[in-house]
mmCIF file of C-alpha atoms in Angstrom:
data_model
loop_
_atom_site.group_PDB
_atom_site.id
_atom_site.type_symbol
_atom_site.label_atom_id
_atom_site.label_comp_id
_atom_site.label_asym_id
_atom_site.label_seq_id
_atom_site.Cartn_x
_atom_site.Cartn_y
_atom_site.Cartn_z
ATOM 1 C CA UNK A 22 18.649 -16.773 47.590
ATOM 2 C CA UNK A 23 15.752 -17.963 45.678
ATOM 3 C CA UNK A 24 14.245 -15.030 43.528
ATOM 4 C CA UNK A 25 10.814 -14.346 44.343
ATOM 5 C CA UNK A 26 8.141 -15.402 41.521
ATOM 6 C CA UNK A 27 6.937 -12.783 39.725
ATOM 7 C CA UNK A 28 3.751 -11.380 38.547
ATOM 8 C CA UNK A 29 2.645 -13.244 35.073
ATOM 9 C CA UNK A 30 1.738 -9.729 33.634
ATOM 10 C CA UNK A 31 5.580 -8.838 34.444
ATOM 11 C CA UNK A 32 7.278 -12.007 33.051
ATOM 12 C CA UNK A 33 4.778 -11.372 29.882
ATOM 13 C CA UNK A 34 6.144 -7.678 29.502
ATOM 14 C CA UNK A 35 9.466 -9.112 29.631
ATOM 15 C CA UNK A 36 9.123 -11.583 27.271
ATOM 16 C CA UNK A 37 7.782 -8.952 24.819
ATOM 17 C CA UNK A 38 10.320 -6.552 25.455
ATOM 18 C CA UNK A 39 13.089 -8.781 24.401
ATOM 19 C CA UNK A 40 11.540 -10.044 21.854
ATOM 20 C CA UNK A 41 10.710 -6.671 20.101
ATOM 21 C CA UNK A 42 14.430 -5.516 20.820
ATOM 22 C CA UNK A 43 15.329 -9.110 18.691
ATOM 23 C CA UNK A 44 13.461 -9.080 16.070
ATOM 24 C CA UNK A 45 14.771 -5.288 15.681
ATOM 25 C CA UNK A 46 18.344 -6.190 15.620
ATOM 26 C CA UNK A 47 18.225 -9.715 13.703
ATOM 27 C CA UNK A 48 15.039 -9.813 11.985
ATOM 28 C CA UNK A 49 11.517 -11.707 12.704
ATOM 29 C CA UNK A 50 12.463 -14.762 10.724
ATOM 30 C CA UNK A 51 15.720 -15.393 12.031
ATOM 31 C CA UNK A 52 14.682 -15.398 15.991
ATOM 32 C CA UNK A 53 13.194 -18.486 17.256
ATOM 33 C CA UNK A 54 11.440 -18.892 20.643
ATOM 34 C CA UNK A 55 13.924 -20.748 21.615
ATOM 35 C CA UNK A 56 16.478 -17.823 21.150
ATOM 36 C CA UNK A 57 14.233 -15.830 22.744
ATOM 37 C CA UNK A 58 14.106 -17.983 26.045
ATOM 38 C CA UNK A 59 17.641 -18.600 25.931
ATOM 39 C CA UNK A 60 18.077 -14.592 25.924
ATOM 40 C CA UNK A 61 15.811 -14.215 29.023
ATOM 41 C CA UNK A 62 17.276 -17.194 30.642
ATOM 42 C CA UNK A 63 13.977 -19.294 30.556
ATOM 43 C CA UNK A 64 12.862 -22.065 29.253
ATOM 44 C CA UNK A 65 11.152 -22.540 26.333
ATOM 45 C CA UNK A 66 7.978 -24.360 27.595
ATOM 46 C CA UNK A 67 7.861 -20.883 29.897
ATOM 47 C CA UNK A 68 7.676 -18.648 27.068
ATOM 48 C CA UNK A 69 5.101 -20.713 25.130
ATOM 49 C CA UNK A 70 3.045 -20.568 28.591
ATOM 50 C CA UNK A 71 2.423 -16.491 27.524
ATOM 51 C CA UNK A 72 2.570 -16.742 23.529
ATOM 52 C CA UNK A 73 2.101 -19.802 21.501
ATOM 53 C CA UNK A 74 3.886 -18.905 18.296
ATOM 54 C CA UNK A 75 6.039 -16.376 16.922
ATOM 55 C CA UNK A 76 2.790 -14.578 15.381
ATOM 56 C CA UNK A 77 0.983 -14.231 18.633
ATOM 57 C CA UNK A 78 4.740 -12.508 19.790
ATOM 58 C CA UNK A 79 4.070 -10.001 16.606
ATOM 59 C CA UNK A 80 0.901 -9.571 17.411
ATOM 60 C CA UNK A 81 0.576 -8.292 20.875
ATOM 61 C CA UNK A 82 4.609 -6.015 20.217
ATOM 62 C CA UNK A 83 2.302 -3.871 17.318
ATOM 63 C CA UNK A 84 -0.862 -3.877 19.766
ATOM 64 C CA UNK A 85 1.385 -2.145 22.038
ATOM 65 C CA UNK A 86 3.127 -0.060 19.567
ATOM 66 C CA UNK A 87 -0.450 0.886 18.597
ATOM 67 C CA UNK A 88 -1.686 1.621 21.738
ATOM 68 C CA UNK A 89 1.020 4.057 22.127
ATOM 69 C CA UNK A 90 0.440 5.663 18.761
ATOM 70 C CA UNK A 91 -3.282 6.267 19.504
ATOM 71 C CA UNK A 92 -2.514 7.425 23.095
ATOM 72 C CA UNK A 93 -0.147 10.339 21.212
ATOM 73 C CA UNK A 94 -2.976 10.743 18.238
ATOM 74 C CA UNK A 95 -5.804 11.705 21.431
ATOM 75 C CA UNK A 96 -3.367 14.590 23.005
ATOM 76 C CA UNK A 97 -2.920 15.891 19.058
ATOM 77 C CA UNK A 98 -4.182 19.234 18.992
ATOM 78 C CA UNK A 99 -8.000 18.608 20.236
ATOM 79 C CA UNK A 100 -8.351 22.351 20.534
ATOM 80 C CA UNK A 101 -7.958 23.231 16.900
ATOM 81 C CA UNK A 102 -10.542 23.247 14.390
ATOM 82 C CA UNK A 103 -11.317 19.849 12.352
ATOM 83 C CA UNK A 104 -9.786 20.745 8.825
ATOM 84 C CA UNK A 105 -6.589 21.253 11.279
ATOM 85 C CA UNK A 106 -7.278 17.908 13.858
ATOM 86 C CA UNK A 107 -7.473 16.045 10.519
ATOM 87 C CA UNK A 108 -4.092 17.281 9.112
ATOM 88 C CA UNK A 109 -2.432 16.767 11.936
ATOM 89 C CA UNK A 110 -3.694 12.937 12.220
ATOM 90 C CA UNK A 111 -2.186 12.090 9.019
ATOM 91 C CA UNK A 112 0.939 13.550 9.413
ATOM 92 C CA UNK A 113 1.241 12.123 12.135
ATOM 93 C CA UNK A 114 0.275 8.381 11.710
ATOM 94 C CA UNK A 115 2.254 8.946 8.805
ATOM 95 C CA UNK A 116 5.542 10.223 10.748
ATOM 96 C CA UNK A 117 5.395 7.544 12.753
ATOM 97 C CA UNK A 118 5.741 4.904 10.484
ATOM 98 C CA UNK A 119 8.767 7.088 8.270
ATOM 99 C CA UNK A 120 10.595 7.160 11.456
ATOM 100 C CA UNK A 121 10.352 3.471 12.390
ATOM 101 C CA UNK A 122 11.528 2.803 9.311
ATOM 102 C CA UNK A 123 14.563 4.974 9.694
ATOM 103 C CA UNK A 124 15.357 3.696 12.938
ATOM 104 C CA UNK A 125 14.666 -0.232 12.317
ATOM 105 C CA UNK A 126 14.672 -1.915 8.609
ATOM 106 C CA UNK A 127 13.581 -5.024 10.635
ATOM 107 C CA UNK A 128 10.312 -3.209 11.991
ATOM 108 C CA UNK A 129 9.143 -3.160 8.033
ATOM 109 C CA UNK A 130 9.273 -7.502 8.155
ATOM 110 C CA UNK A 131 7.089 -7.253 11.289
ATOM 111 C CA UNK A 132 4.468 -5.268 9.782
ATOM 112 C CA UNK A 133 4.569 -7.256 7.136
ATOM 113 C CA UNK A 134 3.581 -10.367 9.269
ATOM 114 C CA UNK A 135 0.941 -8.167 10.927
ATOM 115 C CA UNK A 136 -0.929 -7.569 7.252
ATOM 116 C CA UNK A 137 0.191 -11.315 5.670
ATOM 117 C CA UNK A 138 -0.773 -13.363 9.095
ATOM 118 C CA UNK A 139 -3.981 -11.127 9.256
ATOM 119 C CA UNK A 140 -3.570 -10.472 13.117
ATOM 120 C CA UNK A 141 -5.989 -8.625 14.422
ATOM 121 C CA UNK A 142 -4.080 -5.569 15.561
ATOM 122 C CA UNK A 143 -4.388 -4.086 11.735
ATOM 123 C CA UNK A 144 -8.577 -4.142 12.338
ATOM 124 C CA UNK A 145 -8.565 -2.661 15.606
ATOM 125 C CA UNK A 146 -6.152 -0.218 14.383
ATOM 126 C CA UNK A 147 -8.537 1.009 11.432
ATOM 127 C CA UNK A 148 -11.412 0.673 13.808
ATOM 128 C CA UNK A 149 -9.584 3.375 16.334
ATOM 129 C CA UNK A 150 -8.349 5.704 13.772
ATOM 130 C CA UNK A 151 -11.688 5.541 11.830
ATOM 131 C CA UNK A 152 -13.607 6.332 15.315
ATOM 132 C CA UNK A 153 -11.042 9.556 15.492
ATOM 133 C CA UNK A 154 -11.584 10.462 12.150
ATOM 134 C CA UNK A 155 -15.356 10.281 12.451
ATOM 135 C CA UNK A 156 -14.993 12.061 15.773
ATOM 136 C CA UNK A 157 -13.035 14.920 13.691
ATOM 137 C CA UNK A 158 -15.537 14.887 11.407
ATOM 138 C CA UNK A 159 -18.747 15.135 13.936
ATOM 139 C CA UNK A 160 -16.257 18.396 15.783
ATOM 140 C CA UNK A 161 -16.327 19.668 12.142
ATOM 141 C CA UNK A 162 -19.767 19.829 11.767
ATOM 142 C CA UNK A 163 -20.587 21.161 15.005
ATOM 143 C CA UNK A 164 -18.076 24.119 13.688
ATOM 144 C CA UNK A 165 -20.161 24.832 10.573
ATOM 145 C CA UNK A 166 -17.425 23.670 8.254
ATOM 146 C CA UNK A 167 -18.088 20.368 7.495
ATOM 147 C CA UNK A 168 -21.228 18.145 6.064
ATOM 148 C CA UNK A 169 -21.960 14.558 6.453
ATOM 149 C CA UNK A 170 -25.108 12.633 7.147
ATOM 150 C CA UNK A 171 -23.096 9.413 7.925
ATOM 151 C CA UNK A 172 -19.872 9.944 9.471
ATOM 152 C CA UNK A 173 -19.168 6.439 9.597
ATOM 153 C CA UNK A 174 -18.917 5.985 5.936
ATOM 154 C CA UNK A 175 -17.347 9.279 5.186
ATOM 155 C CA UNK A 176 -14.676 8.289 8.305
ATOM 156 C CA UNK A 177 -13.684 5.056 6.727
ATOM 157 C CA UNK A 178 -13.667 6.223 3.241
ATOM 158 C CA UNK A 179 -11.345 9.221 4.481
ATOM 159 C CA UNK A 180 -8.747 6.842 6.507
ATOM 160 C CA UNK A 181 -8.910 4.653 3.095
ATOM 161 C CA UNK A 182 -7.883 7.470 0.880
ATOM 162 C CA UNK A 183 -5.679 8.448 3.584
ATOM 163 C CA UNK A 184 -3.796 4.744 2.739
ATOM 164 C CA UNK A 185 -1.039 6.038 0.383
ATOM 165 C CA UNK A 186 0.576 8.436 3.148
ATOM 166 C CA UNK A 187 -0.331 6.546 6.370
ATOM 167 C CA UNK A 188 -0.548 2.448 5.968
ATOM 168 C CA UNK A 189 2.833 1.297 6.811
ATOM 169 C CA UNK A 190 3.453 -0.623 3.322
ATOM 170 C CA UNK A 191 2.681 2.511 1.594
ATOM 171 C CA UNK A 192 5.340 4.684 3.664
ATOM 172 C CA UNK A 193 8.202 2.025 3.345
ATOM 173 C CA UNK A 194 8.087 3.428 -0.612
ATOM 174 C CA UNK A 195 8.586 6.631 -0.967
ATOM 175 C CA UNK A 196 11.068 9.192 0.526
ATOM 176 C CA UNK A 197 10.369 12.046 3.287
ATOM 177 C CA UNK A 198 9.574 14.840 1.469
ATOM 178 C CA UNK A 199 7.755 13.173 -1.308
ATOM 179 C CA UNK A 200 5.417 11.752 1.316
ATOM 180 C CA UNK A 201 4.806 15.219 2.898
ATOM 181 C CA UNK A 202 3.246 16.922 0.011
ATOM 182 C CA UNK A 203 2.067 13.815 -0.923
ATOM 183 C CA UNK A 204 -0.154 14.016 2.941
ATOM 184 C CA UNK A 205 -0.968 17.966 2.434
ATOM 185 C CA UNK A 206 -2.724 17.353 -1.002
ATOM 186 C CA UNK A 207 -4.469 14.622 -0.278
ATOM 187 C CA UNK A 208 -5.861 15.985 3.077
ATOM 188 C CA UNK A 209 -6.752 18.917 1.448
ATOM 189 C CA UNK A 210 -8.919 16.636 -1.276
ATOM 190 C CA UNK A 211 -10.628 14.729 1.432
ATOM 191 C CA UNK A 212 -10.665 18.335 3.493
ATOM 192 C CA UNK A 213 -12.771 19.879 0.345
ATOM 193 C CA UNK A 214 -14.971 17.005 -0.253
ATOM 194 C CA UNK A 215 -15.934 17.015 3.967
ATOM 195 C CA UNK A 216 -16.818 21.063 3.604
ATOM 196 C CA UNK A 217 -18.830 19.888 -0.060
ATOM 197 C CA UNK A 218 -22.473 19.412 1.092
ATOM 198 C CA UNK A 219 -22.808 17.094 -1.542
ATOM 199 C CA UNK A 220 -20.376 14.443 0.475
ATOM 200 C CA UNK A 221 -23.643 13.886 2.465
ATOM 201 C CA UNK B 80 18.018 -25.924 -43.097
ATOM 202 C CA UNK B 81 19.533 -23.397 -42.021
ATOM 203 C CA UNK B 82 16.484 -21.459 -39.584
ATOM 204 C CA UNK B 83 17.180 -17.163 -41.762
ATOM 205 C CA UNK B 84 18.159 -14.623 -38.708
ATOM 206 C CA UNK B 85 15.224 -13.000 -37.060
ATOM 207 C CA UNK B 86 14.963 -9.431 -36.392
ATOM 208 C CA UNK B 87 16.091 -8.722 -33.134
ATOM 209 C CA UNK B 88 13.130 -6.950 -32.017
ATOM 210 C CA UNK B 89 11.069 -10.902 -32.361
ATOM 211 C CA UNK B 90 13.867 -12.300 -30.503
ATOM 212 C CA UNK B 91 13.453 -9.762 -27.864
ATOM 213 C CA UNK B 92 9.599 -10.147 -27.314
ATOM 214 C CA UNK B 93 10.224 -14.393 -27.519
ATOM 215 C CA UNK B 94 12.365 -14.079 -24.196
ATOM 216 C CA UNK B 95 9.913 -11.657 -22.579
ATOM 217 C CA UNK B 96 7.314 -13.890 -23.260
ATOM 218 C CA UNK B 97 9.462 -16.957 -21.704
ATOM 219 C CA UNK B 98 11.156 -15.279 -19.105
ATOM 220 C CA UNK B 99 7.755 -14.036 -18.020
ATOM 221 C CA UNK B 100 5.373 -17.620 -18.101
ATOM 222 C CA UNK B 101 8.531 -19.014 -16.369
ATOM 223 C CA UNK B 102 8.489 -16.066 -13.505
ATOM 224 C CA UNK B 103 4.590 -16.376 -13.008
ATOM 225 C CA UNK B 104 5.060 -20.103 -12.670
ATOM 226 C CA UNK B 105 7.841 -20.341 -10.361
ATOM 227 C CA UNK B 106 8.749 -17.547 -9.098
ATOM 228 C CA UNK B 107 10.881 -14.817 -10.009
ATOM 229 C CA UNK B 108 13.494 -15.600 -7.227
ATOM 230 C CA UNK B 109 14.108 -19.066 -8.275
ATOM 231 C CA UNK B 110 14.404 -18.406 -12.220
ATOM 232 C CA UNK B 111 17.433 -17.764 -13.598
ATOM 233 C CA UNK B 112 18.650 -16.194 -17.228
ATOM 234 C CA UNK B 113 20.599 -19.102 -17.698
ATOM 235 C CA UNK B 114 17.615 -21.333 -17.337
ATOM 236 C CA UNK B 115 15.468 -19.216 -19.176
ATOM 237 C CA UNK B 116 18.381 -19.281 -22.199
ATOM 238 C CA UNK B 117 17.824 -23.124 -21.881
ATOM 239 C CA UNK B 118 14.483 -23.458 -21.614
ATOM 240 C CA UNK B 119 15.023 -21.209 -25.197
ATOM 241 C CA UNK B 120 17.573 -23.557 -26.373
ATOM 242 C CA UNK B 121 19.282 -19.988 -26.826
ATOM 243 C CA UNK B 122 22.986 -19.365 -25.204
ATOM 244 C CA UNK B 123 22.994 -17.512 -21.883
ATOM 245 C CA UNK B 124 25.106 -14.314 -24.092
ATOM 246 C CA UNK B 125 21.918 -14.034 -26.574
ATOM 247 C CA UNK B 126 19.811 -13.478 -23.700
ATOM 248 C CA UNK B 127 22.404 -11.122 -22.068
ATOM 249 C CA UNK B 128 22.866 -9.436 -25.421
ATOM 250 C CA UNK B 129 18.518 -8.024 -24.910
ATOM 251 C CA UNK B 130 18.589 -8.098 -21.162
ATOM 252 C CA UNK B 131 21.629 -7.800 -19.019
ATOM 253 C CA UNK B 132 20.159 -8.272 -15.435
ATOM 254 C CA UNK B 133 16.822 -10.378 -14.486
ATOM 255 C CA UNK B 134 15.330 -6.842 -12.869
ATOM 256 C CA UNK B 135 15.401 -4.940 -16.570
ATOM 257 C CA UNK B 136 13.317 -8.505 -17.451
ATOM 258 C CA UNK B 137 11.268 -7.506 -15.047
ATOM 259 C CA UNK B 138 10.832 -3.889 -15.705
ATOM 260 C CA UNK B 139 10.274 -4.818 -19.478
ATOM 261 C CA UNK B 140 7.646 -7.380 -18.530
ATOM 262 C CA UNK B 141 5.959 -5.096 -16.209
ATOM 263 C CA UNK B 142 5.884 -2.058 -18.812
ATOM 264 C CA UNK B 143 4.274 -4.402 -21.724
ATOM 265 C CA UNK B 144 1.912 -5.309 -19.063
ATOM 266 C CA UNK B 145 0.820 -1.492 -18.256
ATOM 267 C CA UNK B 146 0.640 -0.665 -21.483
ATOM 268 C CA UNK B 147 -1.661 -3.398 -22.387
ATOM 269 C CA UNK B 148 -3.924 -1.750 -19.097
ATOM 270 C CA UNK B 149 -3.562 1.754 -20.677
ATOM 271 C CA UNK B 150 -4.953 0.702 -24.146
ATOM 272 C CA UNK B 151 -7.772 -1.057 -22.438
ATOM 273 C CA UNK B 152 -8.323 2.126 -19.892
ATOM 274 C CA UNK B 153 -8.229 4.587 -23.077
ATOM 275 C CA UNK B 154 -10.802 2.498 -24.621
ATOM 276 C CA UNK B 155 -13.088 2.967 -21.019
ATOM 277 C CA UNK B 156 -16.313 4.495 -21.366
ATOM 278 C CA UNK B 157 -14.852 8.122 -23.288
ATOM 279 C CA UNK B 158 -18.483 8.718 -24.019
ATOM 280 C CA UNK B 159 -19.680 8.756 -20.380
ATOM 281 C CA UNK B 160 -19.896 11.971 -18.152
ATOM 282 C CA UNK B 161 -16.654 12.384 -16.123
ATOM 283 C CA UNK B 162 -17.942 10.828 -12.199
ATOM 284 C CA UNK B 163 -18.599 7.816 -14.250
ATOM 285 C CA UNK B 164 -15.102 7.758 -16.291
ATOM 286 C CA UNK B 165 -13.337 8.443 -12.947
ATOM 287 C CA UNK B 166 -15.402 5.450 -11.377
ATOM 288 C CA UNK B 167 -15.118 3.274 -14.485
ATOM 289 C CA UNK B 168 -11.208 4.072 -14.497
ATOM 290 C CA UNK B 169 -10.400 3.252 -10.572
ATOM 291 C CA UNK B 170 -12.779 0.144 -10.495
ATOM 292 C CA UNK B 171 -10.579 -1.220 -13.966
ATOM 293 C CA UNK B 172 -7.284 -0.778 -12.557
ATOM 294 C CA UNK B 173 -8.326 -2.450 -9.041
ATOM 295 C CA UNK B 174 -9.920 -5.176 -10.865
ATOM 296 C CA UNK B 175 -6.687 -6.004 -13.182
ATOM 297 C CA UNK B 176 -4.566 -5.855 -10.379
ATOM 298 C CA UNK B 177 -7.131 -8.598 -8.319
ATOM 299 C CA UNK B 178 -7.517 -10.881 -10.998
ATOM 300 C CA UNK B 179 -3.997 -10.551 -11.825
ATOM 301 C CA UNK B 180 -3.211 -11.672 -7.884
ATOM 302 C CA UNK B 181 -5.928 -14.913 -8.032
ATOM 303 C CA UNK B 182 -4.339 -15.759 -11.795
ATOM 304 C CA UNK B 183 -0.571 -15.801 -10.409
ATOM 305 C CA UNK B 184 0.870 -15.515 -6.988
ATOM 306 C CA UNK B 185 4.225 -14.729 -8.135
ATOM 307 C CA UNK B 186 3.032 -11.940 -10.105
ATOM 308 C CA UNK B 187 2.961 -10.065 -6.877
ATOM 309 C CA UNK B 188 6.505 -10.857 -6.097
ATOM 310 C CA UNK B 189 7.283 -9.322 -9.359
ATOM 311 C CA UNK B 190 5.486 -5.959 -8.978
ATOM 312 C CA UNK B 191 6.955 -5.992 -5.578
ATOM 313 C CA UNK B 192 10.548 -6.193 -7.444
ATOM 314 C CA UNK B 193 9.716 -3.535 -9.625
ATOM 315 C CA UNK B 194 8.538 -1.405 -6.520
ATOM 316 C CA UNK B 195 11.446 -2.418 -4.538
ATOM 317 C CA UNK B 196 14.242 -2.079 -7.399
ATOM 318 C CA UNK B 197 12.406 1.315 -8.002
ATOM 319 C CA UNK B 198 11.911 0.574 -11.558
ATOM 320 C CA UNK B 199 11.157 3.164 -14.406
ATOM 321 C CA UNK B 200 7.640 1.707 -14.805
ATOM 322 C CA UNK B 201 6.042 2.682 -11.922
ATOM 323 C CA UNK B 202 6.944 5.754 -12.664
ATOM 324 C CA UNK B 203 5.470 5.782 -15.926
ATOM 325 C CA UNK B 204 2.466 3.983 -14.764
ATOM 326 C CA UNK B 205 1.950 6.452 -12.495
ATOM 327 C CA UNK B 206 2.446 9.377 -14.994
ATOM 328 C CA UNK B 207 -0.003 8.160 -17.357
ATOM 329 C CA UNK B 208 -2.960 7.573 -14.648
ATOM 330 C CA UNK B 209 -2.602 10.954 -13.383
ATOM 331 C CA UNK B 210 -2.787 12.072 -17.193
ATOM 332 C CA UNK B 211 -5.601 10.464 -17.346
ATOM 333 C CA UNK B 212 -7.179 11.386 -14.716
ATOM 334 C CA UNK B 213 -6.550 14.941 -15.217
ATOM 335 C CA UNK B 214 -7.817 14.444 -18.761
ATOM 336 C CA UNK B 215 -11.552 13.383 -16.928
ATOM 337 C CA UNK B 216 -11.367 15.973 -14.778
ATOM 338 C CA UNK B 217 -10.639 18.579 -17.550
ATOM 339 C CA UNK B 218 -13.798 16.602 -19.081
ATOM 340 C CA UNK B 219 -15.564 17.223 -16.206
ATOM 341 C CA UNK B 220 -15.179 20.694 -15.793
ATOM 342 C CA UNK B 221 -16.569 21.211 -19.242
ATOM 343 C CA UNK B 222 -19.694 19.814 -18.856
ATOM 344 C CA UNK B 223 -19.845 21.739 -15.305
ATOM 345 C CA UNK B 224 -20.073 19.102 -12.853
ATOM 346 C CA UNK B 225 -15.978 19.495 -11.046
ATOM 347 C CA UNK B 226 -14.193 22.567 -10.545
ATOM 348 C CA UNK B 227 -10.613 22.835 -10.691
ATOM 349 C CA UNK B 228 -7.638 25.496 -11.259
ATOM 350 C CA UNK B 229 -4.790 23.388 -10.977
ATOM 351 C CA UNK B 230 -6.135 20.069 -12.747
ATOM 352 C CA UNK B 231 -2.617 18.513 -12.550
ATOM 353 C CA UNK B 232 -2.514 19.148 -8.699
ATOM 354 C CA UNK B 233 -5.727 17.336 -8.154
ATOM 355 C CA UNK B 234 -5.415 14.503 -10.686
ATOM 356 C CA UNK B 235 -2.003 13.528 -8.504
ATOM 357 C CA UNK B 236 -4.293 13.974 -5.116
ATOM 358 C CA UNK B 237 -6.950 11.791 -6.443
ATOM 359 C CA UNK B 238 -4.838 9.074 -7.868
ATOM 360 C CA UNK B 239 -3.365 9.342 -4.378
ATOM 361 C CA UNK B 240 -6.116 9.389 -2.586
ATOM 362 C CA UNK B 241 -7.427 6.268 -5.100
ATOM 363 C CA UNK B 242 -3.470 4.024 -3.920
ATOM 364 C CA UNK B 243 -5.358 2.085 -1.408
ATOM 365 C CA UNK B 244 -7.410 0.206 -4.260
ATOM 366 C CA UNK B 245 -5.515 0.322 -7.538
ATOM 367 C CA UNK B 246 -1.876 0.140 -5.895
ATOM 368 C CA UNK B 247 -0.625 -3.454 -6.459
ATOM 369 C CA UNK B 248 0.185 -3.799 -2.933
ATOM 370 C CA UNK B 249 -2.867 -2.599 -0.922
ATOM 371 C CA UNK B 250 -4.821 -4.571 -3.984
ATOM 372 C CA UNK B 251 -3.253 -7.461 -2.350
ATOM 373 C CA UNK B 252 -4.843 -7.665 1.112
ATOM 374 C CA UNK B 253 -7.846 -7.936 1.139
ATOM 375 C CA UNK B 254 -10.446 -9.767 -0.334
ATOM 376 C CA UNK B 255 -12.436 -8.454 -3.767
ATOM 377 C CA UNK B 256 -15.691 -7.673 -1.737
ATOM 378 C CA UNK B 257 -14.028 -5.121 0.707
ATOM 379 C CA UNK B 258 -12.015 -3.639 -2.142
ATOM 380 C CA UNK B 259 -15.325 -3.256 -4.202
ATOM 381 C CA UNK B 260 -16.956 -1.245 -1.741
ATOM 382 C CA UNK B 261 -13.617 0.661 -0.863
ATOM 383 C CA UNK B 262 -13.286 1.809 -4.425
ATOM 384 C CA UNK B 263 -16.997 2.825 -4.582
ATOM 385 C CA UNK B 264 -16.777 4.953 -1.228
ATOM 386 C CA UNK B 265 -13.398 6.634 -2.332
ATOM 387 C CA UNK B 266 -14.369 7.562 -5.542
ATOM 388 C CA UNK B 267 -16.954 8.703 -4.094
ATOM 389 C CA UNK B 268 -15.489 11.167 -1.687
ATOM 390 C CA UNK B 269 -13.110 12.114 -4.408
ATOM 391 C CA UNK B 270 -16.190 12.718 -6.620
ATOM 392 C CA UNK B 271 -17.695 15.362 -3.755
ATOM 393 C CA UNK B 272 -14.025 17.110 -3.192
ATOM 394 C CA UNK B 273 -13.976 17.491 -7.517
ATOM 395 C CA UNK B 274 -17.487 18.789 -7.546
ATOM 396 C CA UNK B 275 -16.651 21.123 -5.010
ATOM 397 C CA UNK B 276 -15.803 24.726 -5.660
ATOM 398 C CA UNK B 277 -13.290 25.075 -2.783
ATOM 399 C CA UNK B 278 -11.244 22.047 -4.332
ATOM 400 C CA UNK B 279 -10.017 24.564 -6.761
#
């Protein structure tokens, strides 16, 4: 019985999927398309019909990681107040990447590729957490506790002091606990200088 | 002629300075002790006797390097009000570690050995920044501009919060424009948190 052809959106997911569970298990640089194909059963020229190059594979597996990330980071305690919101969005991005290193050494080489290929999932990623940040920061004012003119600038220079607990190089350095009160304090800076009217 | 002994300590700094124009020029994975013995017409058990494993090359290397940076830092604008000394202190550091990265490629796979290997220098690099950071801010509260009860505590958040432009790593990924207005904007926020009485 001939298999009926599937949707390209389904043969792409597929594709993905086993390539994310490879380069988990056996690394990034030691999978080829051509191992990739030969997993699935297809032929090469199929695979390079959805992504052209190994990169383009790396690229959309973190866009989908991400997506899933940020659709976790919206749910994250909206009710609270902002000093809270913003406390909670750094532990968590910064969880996130702790456990995935736990779980996969291989995830750290992918991430790698992401920041060394300069794919674009790294700038849409900033882009989406500095939009929650400044949306944080706007819910903060509104409350009375916090001060800004321009939330865009203080949004992007909070995410970028918020590097050292939550970019993914940064969190493949240091251990668990070292990273947690390394989050607290510096939240609690960037939390003081957002109630300072002078961060206007 | 006989060449008369040399103190070991001159011996010492001759390999260092070998071992290290040979690892900037190509590449700390593909140099060897025994090549950099030959390339000091020295046996491979003279270098051994000063440096038993390429990483404590490395680490030795990388300290003379941040003590160098210190002496320059401690030199850095002492008579300036503290916002300015804080500024002056994160823009140095970022710009060492930039010009460093355009001077030398492979100087970034070293500092990513000594990060890696988890080398005693970091440590000690990151010591003596947070002294003298804390030392500003202590400045700073005497001439009435910060305000801080536990200046130790906040001279480790700010040279946290400061990681995503003077840490070798986030240094190296993006280009000198971006990182110049990153530093400015950080310091920035750090310099509202520091001014601010709830910092304390």
């Amino acid at each position: 019985m001939r298999r009926p052809r599937r949707p390209a959106e389904e043969t792409r997911e597929e594709i993905l999927n086993t390539a994310e569970r490879m380069f988990r298990a056996q690394g990034y640089a030691s999978v080829s398309i051509a191992d990739i194909a030969t997993e699935l059963s297809m032929s090469p020229a199929n695979v390079f019909k959805h992504f052209r190059t190994k990169t383009s594979l790396v690229d959309a597996i973190a866009t989908r990681a991400i997506e899933q990330t940020l659709n976790a980071l919206k749910a994250l305690a909206s009710d609270r107040p902002a000093p809270e919101r913003l406390y909670a969005l750094a532990q968590h991005l910064m969880d996130e990447h702790l456990s995935e290193q736990v779980d996969a050494p291989f995830v750290f080489e992918m991430i790698l590729v992401t920041i060394t290929e300069e794919l674009d999932c790294g700038d849409r990623f900033r882009q989406i957490v500095v939009g929650m940040i400044g949306e944080i920061i706007a819910a903060g004012v509104e409350e009375g506790v916090y001060h800004a003119d321009d939330i865009p600038r203080l949004a992007n220079a909070t995410f970028d002091a918020l590097a050292c607990v939550i970019h993914p190089v940064m969190t493949g350095m240091e251990k668990a606990d070292i990273m947690a009160t390394r989050c607290r304090e510096v939240v609690r800076l960037i939390d003081a200088a957002l109630r300072s009217p002078l961060a206007k």
